[in-house]
Coordinates of C-alpha atoms in Angstrom, one line a residue:
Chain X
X23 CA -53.7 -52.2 -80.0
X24 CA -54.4 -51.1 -83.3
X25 CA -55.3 -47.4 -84.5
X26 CA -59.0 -48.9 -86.0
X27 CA -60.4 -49.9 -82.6
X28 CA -60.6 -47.0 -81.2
X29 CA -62.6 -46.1 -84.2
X30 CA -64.7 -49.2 -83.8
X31 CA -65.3 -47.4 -80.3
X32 CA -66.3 -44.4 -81.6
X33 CA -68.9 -45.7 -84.0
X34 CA -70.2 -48.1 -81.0
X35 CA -71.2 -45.3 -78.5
X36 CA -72.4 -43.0 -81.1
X37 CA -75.0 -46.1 -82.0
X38 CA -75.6 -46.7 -78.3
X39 CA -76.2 -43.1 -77.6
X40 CA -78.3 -42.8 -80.1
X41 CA -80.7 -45.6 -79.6
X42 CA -80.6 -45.7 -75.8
X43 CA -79.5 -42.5 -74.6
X44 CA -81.8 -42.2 -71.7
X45 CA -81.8 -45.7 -70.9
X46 CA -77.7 -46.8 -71.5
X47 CA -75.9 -43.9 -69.5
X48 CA -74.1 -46.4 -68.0
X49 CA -73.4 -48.3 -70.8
X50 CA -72.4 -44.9 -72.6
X51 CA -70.0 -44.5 -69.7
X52 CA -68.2 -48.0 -70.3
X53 CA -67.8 -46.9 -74.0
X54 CA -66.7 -44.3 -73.3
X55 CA -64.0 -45.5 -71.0
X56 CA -63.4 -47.6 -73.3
X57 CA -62.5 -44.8 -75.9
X58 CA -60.5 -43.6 -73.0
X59 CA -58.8 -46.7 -73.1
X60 CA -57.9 -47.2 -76.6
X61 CA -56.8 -43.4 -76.9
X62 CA -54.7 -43.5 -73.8
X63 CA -53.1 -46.4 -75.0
X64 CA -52.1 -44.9 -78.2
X65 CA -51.2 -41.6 -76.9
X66 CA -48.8 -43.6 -74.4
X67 CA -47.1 -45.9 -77.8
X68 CA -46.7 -42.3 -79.2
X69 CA -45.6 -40.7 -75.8
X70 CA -48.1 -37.8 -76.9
X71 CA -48.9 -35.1 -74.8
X72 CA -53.3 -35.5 -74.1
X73 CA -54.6 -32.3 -73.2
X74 CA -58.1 -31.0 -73.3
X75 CA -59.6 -32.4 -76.8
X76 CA -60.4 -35.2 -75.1
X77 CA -62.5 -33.9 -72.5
X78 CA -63.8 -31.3 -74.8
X79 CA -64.4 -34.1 -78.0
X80 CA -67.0 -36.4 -76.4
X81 CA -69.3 -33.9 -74.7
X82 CA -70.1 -31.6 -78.0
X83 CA -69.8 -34.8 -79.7
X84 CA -72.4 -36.5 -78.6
X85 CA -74.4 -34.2 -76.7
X86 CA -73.3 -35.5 -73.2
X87 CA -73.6 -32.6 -70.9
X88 CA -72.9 -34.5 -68.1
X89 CA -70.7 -37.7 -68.5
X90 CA -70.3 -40.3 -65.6
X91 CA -66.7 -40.2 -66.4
X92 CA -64.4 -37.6 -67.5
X93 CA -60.7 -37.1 -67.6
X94 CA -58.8 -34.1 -68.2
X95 CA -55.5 -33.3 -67.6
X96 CA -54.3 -29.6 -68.9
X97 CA -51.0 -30.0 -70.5
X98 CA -48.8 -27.9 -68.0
X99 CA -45.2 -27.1 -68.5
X100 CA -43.5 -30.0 -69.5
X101 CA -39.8 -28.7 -68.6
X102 CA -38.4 -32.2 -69.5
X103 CA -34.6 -32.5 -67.1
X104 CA -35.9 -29.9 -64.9
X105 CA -38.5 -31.6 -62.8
X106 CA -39.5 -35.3 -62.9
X107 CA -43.0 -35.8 -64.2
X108 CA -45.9 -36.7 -63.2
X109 CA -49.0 -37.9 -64.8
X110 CA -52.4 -36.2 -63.7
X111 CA -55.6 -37.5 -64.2
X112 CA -59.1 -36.2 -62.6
X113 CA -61.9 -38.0 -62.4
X114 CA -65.4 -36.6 -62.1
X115 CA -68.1 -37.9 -59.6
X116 CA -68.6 -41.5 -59.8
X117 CA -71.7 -43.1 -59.5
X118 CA -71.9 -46.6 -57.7
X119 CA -69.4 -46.9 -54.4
X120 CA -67.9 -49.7 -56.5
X121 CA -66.6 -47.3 -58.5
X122 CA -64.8 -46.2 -55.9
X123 CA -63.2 -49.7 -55.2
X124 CA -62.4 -49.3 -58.2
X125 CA -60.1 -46.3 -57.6
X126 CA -58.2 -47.8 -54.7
X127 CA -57.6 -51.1 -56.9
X128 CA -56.3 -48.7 -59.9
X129 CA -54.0 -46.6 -57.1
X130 CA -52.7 -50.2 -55.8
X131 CA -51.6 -51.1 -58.6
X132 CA -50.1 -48.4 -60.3
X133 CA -48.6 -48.5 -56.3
X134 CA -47.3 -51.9 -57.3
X135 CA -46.9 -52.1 -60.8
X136 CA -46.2 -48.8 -62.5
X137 CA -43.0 -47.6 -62.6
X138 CA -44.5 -43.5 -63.6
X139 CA -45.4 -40.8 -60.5
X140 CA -49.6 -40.2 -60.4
X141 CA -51.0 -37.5 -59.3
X142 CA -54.9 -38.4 -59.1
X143 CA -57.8 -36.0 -58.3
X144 CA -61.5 -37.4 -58.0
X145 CA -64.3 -35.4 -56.8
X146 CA -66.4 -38.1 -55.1
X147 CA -68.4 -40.4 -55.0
X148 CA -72.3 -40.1 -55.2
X149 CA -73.3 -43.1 -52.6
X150 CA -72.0 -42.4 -48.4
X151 CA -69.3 -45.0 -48.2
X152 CA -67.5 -45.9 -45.2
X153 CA -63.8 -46.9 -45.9
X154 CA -61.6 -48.1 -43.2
X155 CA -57.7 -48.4 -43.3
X156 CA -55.7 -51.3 -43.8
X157 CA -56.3 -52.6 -39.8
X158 CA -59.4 -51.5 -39.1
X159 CA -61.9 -53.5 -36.8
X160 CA -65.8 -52.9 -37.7
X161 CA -66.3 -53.3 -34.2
X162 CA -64.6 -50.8 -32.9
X163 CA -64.5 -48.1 -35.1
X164 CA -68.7 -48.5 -36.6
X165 CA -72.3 -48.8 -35.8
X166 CA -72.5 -51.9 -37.0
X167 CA -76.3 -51.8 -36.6
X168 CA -77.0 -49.0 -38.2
X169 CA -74.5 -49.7 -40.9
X170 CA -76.2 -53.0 -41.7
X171 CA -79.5 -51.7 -41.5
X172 CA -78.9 -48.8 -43.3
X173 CA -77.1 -50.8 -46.0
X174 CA -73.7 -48.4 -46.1
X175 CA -71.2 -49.7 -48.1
X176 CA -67.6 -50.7 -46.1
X177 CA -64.6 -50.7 -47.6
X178 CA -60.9 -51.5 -46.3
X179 CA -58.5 -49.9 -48.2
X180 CA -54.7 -51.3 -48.6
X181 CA -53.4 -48.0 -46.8
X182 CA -52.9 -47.3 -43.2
X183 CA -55.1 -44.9 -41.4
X184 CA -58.5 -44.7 -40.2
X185 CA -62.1 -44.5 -41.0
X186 CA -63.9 -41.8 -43.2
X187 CA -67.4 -41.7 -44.8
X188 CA -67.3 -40.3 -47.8
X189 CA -70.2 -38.7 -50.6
X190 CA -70.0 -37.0 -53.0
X191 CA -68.6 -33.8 -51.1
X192 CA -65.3 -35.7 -50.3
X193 CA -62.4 -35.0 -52.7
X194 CA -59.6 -37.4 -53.0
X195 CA -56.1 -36.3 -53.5
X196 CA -53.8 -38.9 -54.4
X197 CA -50.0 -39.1 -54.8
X198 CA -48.0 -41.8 -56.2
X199 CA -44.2 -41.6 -56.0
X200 CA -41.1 -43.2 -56.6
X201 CA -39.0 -43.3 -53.8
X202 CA -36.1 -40.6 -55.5
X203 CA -38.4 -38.9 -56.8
X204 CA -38.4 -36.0 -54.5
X205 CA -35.1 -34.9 -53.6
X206 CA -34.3 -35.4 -50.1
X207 CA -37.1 -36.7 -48.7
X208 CA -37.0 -40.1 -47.3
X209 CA -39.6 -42.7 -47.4
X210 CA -41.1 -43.0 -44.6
X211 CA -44.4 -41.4 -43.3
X212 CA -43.3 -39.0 -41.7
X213 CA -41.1 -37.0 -44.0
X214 CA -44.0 -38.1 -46.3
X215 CA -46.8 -36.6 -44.3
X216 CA -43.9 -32.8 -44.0
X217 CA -43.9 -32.9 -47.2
X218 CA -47.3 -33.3 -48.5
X219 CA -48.2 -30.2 -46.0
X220 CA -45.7 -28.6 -47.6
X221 CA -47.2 -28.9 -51.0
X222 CA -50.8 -27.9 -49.6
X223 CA -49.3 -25.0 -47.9
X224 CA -48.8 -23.5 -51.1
X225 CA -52.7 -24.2 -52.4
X226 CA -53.8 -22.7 -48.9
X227 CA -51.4 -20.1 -48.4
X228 CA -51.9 -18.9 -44.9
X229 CA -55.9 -19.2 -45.4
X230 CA -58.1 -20.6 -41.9
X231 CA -54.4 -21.3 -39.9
X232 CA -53.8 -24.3 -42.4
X233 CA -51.4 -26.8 -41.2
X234 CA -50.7 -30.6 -40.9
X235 CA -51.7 -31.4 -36.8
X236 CA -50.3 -35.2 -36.3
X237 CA -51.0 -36.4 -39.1
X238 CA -54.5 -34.7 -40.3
X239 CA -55.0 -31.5 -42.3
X240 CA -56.7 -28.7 -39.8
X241 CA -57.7 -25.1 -39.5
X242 CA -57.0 -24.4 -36.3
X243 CA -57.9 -27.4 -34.8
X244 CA -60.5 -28.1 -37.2
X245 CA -59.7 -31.8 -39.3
X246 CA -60.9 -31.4 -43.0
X247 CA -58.3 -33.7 -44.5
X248 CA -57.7 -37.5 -43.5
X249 CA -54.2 -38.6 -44.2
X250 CA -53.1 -42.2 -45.0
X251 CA -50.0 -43.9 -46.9
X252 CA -48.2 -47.2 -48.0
X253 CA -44.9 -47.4 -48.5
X254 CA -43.0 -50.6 -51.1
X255 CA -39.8 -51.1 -51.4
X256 CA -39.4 -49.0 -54.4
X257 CA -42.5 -46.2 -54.4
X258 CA -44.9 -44.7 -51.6
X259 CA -48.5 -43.7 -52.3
X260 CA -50.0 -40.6 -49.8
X261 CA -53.8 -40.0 -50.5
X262 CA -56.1 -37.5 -48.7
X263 CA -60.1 -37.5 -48.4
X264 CA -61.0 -33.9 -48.1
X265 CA -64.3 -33.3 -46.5
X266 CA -65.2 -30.6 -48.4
X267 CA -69.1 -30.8 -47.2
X268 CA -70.7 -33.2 -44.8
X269 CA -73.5 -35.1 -43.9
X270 CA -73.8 -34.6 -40.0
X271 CA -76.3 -38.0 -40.0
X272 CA -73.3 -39.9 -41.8
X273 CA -71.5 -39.4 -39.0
X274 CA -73.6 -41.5 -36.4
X275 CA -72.3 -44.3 -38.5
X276 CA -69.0 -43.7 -37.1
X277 CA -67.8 -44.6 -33.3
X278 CA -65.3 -42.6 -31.5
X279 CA -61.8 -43.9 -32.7
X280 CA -59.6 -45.5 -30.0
X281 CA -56.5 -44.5 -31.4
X282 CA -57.7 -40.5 -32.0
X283 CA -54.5 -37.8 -32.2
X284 CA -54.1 -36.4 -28.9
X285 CA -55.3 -32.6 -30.5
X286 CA -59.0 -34.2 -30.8
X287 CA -59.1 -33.9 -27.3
X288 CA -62.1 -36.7 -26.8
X289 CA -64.2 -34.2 -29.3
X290 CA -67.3 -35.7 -30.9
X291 CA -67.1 -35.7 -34.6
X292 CA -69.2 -32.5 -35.2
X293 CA -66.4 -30.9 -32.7
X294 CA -63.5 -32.3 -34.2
X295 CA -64.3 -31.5 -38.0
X296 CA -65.0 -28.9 -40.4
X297 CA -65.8 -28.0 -43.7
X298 CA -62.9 -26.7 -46.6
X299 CA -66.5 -25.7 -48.4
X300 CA -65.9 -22.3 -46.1
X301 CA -62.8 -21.7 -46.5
X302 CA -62.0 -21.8 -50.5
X303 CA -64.5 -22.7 -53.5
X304 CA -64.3 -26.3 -54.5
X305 CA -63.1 -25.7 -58.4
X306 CA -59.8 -23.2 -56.9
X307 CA -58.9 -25.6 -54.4
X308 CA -58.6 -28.4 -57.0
X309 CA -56.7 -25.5 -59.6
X310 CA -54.4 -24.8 -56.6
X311 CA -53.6 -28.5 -55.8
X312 CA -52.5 -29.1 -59.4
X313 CA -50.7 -25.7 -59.6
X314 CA -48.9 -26.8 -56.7
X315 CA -48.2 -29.7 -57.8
X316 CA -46.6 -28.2 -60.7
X317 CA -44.4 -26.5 -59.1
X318 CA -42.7 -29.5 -57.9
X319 CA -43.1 -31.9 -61.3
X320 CA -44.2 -31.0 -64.7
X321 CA -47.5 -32.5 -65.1
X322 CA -48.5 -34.5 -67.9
X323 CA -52.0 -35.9 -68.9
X324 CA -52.6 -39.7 -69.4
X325 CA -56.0 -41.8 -69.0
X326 CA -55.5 -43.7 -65.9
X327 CA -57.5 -47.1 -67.5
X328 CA -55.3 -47.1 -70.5
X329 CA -52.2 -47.6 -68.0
X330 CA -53.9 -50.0 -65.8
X331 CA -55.5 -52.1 -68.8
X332 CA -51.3 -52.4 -70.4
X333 CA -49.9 -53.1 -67.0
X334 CA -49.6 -56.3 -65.0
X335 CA -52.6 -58.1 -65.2
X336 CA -51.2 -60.9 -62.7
X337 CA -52.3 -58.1 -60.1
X338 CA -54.5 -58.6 -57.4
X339 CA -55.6 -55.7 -54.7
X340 CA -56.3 -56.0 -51.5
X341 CA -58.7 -53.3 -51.2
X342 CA -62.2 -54.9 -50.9
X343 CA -65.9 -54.8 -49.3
X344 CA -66.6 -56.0 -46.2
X345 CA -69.6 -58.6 -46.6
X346 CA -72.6 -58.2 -44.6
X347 CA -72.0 -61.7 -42.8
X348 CA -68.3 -60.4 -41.9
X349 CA -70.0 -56.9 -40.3
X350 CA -72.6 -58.8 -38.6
X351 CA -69.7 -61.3 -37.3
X352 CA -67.7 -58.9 -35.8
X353 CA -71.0 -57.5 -34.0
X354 CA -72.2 -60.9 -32.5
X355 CA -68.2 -61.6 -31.7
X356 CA -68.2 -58.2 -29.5
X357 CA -72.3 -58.8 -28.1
X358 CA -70.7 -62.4 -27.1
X359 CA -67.7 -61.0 -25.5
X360 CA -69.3 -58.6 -23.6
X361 CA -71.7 -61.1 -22.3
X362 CA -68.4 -63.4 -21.3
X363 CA -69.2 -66.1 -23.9
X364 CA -66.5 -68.2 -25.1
Chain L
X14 CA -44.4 -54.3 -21.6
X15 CA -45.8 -50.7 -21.3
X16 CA -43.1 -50.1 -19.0
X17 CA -40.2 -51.9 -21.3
X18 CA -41.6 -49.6 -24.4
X19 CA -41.2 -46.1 -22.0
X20 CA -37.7 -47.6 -21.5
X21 CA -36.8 -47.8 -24.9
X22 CA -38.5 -45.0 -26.1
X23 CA -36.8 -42.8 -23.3
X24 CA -33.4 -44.4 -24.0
X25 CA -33.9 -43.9 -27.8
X26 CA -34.9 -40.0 -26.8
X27 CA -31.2 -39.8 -25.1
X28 CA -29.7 -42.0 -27.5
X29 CA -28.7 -44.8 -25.8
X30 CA -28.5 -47.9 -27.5
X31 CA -31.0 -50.7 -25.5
X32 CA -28.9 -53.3 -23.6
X33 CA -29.5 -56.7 -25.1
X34 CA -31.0 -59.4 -22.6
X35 CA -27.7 -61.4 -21.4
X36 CA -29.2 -65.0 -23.0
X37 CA -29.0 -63.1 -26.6
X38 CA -24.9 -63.0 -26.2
X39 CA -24.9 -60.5 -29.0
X40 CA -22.5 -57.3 -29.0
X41 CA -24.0 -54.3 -30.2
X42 CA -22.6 -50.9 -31.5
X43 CA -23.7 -47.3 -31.2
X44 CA -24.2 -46.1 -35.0
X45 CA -24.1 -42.5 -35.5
X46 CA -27.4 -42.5 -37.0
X47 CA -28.6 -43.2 -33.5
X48 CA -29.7 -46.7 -34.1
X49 CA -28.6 -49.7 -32.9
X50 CA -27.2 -51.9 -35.1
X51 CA -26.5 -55.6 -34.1
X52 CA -23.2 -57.8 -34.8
X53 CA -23.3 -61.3 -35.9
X54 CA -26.5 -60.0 -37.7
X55 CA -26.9 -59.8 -41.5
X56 CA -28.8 -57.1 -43.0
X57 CA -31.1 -55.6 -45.8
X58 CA -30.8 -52.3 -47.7
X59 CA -34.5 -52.6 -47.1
X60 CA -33.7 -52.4 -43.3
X61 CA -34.6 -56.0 -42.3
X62 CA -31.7 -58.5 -40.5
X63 CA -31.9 -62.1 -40.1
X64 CA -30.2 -63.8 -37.8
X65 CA -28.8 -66.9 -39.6
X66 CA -28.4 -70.4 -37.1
X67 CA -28.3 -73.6 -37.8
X68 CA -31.1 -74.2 -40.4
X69 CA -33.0 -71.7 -39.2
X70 CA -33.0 -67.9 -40.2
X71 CA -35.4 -65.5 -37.9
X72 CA -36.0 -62.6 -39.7
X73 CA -37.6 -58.6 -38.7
X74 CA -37.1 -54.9 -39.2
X75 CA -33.8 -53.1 -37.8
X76 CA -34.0 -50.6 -34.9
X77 CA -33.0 -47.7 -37.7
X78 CA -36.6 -48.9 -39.3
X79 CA -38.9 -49.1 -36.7
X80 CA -37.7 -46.0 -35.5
X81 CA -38.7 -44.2 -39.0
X82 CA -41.7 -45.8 -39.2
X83 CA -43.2 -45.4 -35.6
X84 CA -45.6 -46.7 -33.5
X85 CA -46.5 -50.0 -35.0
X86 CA -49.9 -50.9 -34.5
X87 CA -50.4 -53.7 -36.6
X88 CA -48.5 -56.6 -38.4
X89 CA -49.5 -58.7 -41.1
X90 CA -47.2 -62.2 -41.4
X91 CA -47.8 -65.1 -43.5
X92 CA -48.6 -68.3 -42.3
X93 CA -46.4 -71.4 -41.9
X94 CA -45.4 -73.0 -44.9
X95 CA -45.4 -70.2 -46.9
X96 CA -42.6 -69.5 -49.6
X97 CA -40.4 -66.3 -49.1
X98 CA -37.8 -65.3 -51.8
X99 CA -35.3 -62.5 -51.2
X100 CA -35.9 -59.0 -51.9
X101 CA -39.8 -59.6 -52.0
X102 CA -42.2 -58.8 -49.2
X103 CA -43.6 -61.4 -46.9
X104 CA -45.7 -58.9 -45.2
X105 CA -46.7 -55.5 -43.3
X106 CA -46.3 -53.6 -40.4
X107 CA -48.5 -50.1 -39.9
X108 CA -47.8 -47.6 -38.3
X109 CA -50.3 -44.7 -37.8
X110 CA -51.1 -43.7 -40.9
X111 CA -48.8 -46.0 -43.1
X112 CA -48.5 -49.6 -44.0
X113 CA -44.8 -50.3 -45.3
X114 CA -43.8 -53.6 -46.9
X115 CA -41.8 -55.8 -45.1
X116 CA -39.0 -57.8 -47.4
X117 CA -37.3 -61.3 -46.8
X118 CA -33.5 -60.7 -46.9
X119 CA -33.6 -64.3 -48.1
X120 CA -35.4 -67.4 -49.5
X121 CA -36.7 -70.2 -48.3
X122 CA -39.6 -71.6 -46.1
X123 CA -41.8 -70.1 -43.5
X124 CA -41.1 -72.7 -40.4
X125 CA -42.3 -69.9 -37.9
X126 CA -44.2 -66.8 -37.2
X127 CA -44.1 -64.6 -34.4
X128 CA -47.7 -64.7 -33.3
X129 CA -46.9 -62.3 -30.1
X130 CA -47.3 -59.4 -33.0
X131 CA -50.7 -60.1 -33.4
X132 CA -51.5 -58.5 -29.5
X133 CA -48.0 -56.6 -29.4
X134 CA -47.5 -54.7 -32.5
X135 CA -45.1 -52.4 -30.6
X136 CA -42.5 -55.4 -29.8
X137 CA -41.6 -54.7 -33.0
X138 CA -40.9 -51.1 -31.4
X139 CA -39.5 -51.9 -28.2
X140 CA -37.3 -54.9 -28.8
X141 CA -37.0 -55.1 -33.1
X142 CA -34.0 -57.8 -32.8
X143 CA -35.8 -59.9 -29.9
X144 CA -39.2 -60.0 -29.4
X145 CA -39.9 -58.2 -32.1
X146 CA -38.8 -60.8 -34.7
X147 CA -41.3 -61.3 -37.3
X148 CA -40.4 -64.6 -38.9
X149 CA -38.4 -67.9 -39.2
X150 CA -37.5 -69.2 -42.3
X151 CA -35.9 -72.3 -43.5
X152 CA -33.1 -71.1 -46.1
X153 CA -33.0 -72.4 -49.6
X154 CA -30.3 -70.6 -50.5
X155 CA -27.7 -70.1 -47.9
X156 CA -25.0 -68.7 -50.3
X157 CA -27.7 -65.2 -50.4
X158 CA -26.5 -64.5 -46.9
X159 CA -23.1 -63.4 -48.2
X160 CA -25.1 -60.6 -50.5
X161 CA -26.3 -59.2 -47.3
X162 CA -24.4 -56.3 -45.1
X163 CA -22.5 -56.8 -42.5
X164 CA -23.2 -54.4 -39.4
X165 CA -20.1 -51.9 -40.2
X166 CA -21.4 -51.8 -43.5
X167 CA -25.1 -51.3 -42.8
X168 CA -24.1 -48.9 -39.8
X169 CA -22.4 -47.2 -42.5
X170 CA -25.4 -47.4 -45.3
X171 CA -27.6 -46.1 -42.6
X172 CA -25.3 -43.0 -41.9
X173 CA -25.3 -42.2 -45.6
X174 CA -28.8 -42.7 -46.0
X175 CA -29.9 -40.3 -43.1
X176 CA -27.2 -37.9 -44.7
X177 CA -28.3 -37.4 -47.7
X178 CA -31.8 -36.5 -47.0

């Protein structure tokens, strides 16, 4: 792609901003990923090192306060020999629950496709979204009634696992590996799942009895972190949902799990979970996650859409929405069997 | 079956292997990764077999894999008819937390599907080179059999593999 593009972006959002600035903040945020794009791009040709000017350029720039989309990535060490890297992106709040389709598509195929470790950090989304693991049966694990009246967004995602609702007080950790990448550890999920508790050990250190309970991150025998992975042949992908604040009413869109971890005990969900909110500040547990990742890799800043737009375009993900005429299937398949219909 | 997977899982917990079913005729061998690892079998790096008769080749995940995954409590298998090539995945199995690919040691056609999996996911636990078998596949290439390991070898890669982490 060449260098004048990415100049051609630049002049379109400052004319879009300017005219419709109110109006196009949307818009504003495609350009801008867009930018994102074309930069990223050239910073990968260059194998340049994309620190903060980039998240620091295009809010004084043009004024934007609060962008819809944001990446920054400081440039830690980059001991190159010593530790295998690992490219870090964070992604601010996103604003549709598309959006955050969009995410699992981008982490399934850089799962598939990319032959680089992610580390990927994104603070939420704004909409409650229910997203189900690779398995799941609406049926059994939601309200569908509620869900459909209430218009809730479902999603099943291409990892294993179960069912969270998530807002904009979720975080999402996300770690994409090659399978050699970390010495000794073999992949499967559960040296996967030791070793991610490992690594959040270190952002926790000691605080609220933090440790990995099954397979879910607890204080005590509090959940605040849902676990789920998929392995290839070649790379695994481990991502957490952090409930970092919840809505207790989102819950009711949830049934009681069959297959629960035997700690829960037959706990409702207000009895089961708890908030990270009261046990660390939001902005050090996200500082500590990507020290601690550090430790492990050297970190290295790259915008996630610039890789995904080079990549394999032949891709197709099987994270999607569940339609309204699937969810109300599943209920009148469950009403019909309870009533012993064929 | 509840019964046959407190079996297995109890002989697994004192390492002993699981007697194959007399009508399977297959001899088996301890490994000393614990696992048990079949003769007359050929097998994966990726830690599938495939049993290879006639013009038929069934295909599923070794006892050494299903025994790092874990409980399976789902498997996703193509349909009939569909086109496997060796190396790629043909499907998935979950476990808990995890879906992991599942990989054709071979080519060919998709003739059969175990369609027990869909209500039994843990066959695949309990019994991986019996009733857990996953597919059969009509070979297009018989000569890739003689890239696959043999079950000395694989009882060996196995070892190494476990070793080393």
């Amino acid at each position: 792609m060449p260098a004048c593009i990415h100049e051609l972006f630049v002049e379109f959002i400052v004319s879009v901003y300017h005219r419709h600035h109110h109006t196009y903040m949307h818009a504003f945020g495609i350009g801008l990923t867009g930018l994102v794009v074309a930069l990223g791009y050239l910073m990968k040709q260059k194998n340049h090192h994309i620190s903060l000017p980039l998240q620091l350029l295009l809010p004084r720039r043009f004024g934007i306060t609060d962008s819809s989309f944001y990446v920054c990535g400081p440039a830690l060490k980059d001991i190159k020999g010593k530790s295998p890297s690992l490219k870090f992106e964070r992604r601010k709040k996103n604003t549709r629950p598309g959006i955050l389709v969009r995410q699992l598509h981008i982490e399934e195929q850089l799962l598939r496709t990319s032959s680089e470790n992610w580390c990927i950090i994104n603070d939420g989304t704004n909409d409650p979204t229910i997203v189900m693991g690779f398995s799941g049966k609406p049926a059994e694990l939601l309200e569908i009634e509620s869900v459909l009246h209430d218009q809730v967004p479902v999603i099943r995602r291409f990892t294993g696992g179960g069912t969270v609702i998530v807002d904009h007080q979720t975080i999402f950790v996300t770690f994409i590996c090659n399978k050699e990448t970390v010495p000794d550890l073999q992949p499967y999920p559960r040296p996967i799942m030791s070793w991610s508790s490992s690594l959040y050990s270190k952002v926790f250190g000691g605080i609220g009895d933090f440790h990995l309970r099954e397979n879910d991150y607890v204080f005590g025998n509090h959940k605040f972190g849902g676990n789920a992975q998929s392995i290839t042949k070649n790379k695994w992908i481990h991502h957490t949902s952090f409930l970092w604040d919840f809505d207790v009413r989102n819950m009711a869109y949830l049934k009681l799990p069959k297959l629960a971890p035997a700690y829960r005990s037959a706990r409702g969900h207000l009895d089961f979970i708890c908030r990270l909110k009261d046990y660390m500040p939001r902005s050090t547990f996200i500082d500590k996650t990507v020290e601690a990742a550090g430790t492990q890799f050297s970190l290295r800043s790259l915008e996630l859409e610039a890789v995904v737009t080079c990549s394999e375009t032949e891709f197709r993900p099987s994270t999607r929405f569940l339609t309204n005429e699937e969810l109300a299937a599943a209920a009148a398949a469950v009403s019909e069997q309870q009533l012993g219909l064929p | 079956m509840a019964l046959t997977m407190w079996a297995s899982s109890t002989a697994n917990a004192l390492r002993i292997s699981c007697a194959s079913k007399p009508h399977l005729s297959l001899a088996f061998s301890f490994s000393r990764c614990f696992s048990t690892v079949l003769d007359g079998l050929k097998y994966a790096t990726s830690h599938e077999w495939v049993k290879h008769e006639g013009s038929v080749a069934t295909i599923g995940i070794t006892d050494h894999a299903q025994d790092h995954l874990g409980e399976v409590v789902f498997v996703e298998l193509p349909e009939p008819g569909v086109s496997v090539s060796q190396g790629k995945g043909f499907g998935a199995v979950e476990s808990v937390k995890a879906t992991s690919d599942v990989n054709s040691p071979i080519s060919g056609e998709v003739v059969e599907v175990n369609s027990k999996l869909t209500e039994a996911p843990g066959l695949i636990n309990s019994s991986p080179y019996e009733e857990g078998w996953m597919i059969k596949v009509k070979p297009s290439s018989p000569p890739e059999l003689e890239s696959l390991m043999g079950s000395k070898e694989y009882t060996k890669f196995c070892e190494e593999e476990d070793a080393s982490h």
